[in-house]
Coordinates of C-alpha atoms in Angstrom, one line a residue:
M1 CA 98.9 95.0 90.1
S2 CA 102.7 94.4 90.2
E3 CA 104.8 91.5 89.4
I4 CA 108.4 90.7 90.2
K5 CA 110.9 89.0 87.8
H6 CA 114.3 88.0 89.0
T7 CA 117.3 87.3 86.8
N8 CA 120.7 86.3 88.5
N9 CA 123.9 85.5 86.5
E10 CA 126.1 84.3 89.4
K11 CA 128.0 87.7 89.5
K12 CA 125.2 90.0 89.3
G13 CA 121.3 89.9 89.4
V14 CA 118.1 92.2 89.0
F15 CA 114.8 92.0 90.3
E16 CA 112.5 94.1 88.3
I17 CA 109.0 95.2 89.1
Y18 CA 106.1 95.5 86.6
Y19 CA 103.0 97.3 87.3
E20 CA 99.9 97.0 85.0
G21 CA 102.1 94.9 82.5
K22 CA 104.7 98.1 82.5
K23 CA 108.4 98.1 84.0
A24 CA 108.1 100.4 86.9
G25 CA 111.6 99.6 88.4
E26 CA 114.0 97.8 89.3
M27 CA 116.6 96.7 92.2
T28 CA 120.3 95.3 91.1
Y29 CA 122.6 93.6 93.2
T30 CA 126.3 92.0 92.9
W31 CA 127.3 88.8 94.4
A32 CA 130.2 89.2 97.2
G33 CA 131.3 85.4 97.5
D34 CA 128.9 82.3 97.6
D35 CA 127.0 83.4 100.9
K36 CA 126.0 87.2 100.3
F37 CA 125.0 89.9 97.8
I38 CA 125.1 93.3 97.8
I39 CA 122.1 95.5 96.9
D40 CA 123.6 98.3 95.1
H41 CA 120.6 100.0 93.4
T42 CA 117.1 100.5 93.8
E43 CA 115.0 102.8 91.6
V44 CA 111.3 103.3 90.7
D45 CA 110.2 105.0 87.8
P46 CA 108.5 108.5 89.4
A47 CA 105.6 107.8 87.5
F48 CA 104.9 104.8 89.8
G49 CA 105.7 106.6 92.8
G50 CA 103.5 106.1 96.1
K51 CA 102.6 102.3 95.2
G52 CA 105.1 100.8 97.8
L53 CA 106.8 99.3 94.8
A54 CA 110.8 100.1 95.8
K55 CA 109.7 98.6 99.2
A56 CA 108.4 95.5 97.2
L57 CA 111.4 95.1 95.7
V58 CA 113.6 95.0 98.7
I59 CA 111.2 92.5 100.4
A60 CA 111.6 90.0 97.3
G61 CA 115.3 90.4 97.8
A62 CA 115.1 89.6 101.4
E63 CA 112.9 86.7 100.6
Y64 CA 115.0 85.4 98.3
A65 CA 118.2 85.6 100.6
R66 CA 115.8 83.9 103.1
A67 CA 115.0 81.3 100.9
N68 CA 118.2 80.4 99.6
N69 CA 120.3 80.7 102.8
K70 CA 122.1 83.7 101.7
K71 CA 123.0 87.3 103.7
V72 CA 122.6 90.6 102.4
V73 CA 124.4 93.8 102.3
P74 CA 122.5 96.9 101.5
V75 CA 124.6 99.7 100.1
C76 CA 121.9 101.1 98.2
P77 CA 120.7 104.2 100.5
Y78 CA 116.9 103.0 100.0
A79 CA 117.5 99.3 100.6
K80 CA 119.5 100.3 103.8
I81 CA 117.1 102.2 105.3
T82 CA 114.3 99.9 104.5
F83 CA 116.1 97.1 106.3
E84 CA 116.6 99.4 109.5
R85 CA 113.1 100.2 109.4
N86 CA 111.5 96.7 109.2
A87 CA 112.9 94.4 111.9
E88 CA 111.3 91.2 109.9
L89 CA 113.5 91.7 107.2
Q90 CA 116.9 92.0 109.2
D91 CA 117.4 88.1 109.9
V92 CA 119.1 88.3 106.1
L93 CA 121.5 91.1 107.0
F94 CA 125.1 90.0 106.9
R95 CA 126.6 91.4 110.3

């Protein structure tokens, strides 16, 4: 079972994912104005690989953007490809 915690300090933020109570990874972002944020890094500990945790982090970021009327600029290679491959996430992309 996984749990995602989100911290936002108005300049930067992080989504941390925990698997069975242990921190398994994180996705970080930086605000770019009031209306969008840049996903700059996504990482999951190799010990937790293959569980879909990195994708869960990207989805959490997209859901946060959608809920708060924000847009996302994915510069992290993993986040960028996840957005490209999942049409249901693309409504929050900054174009």
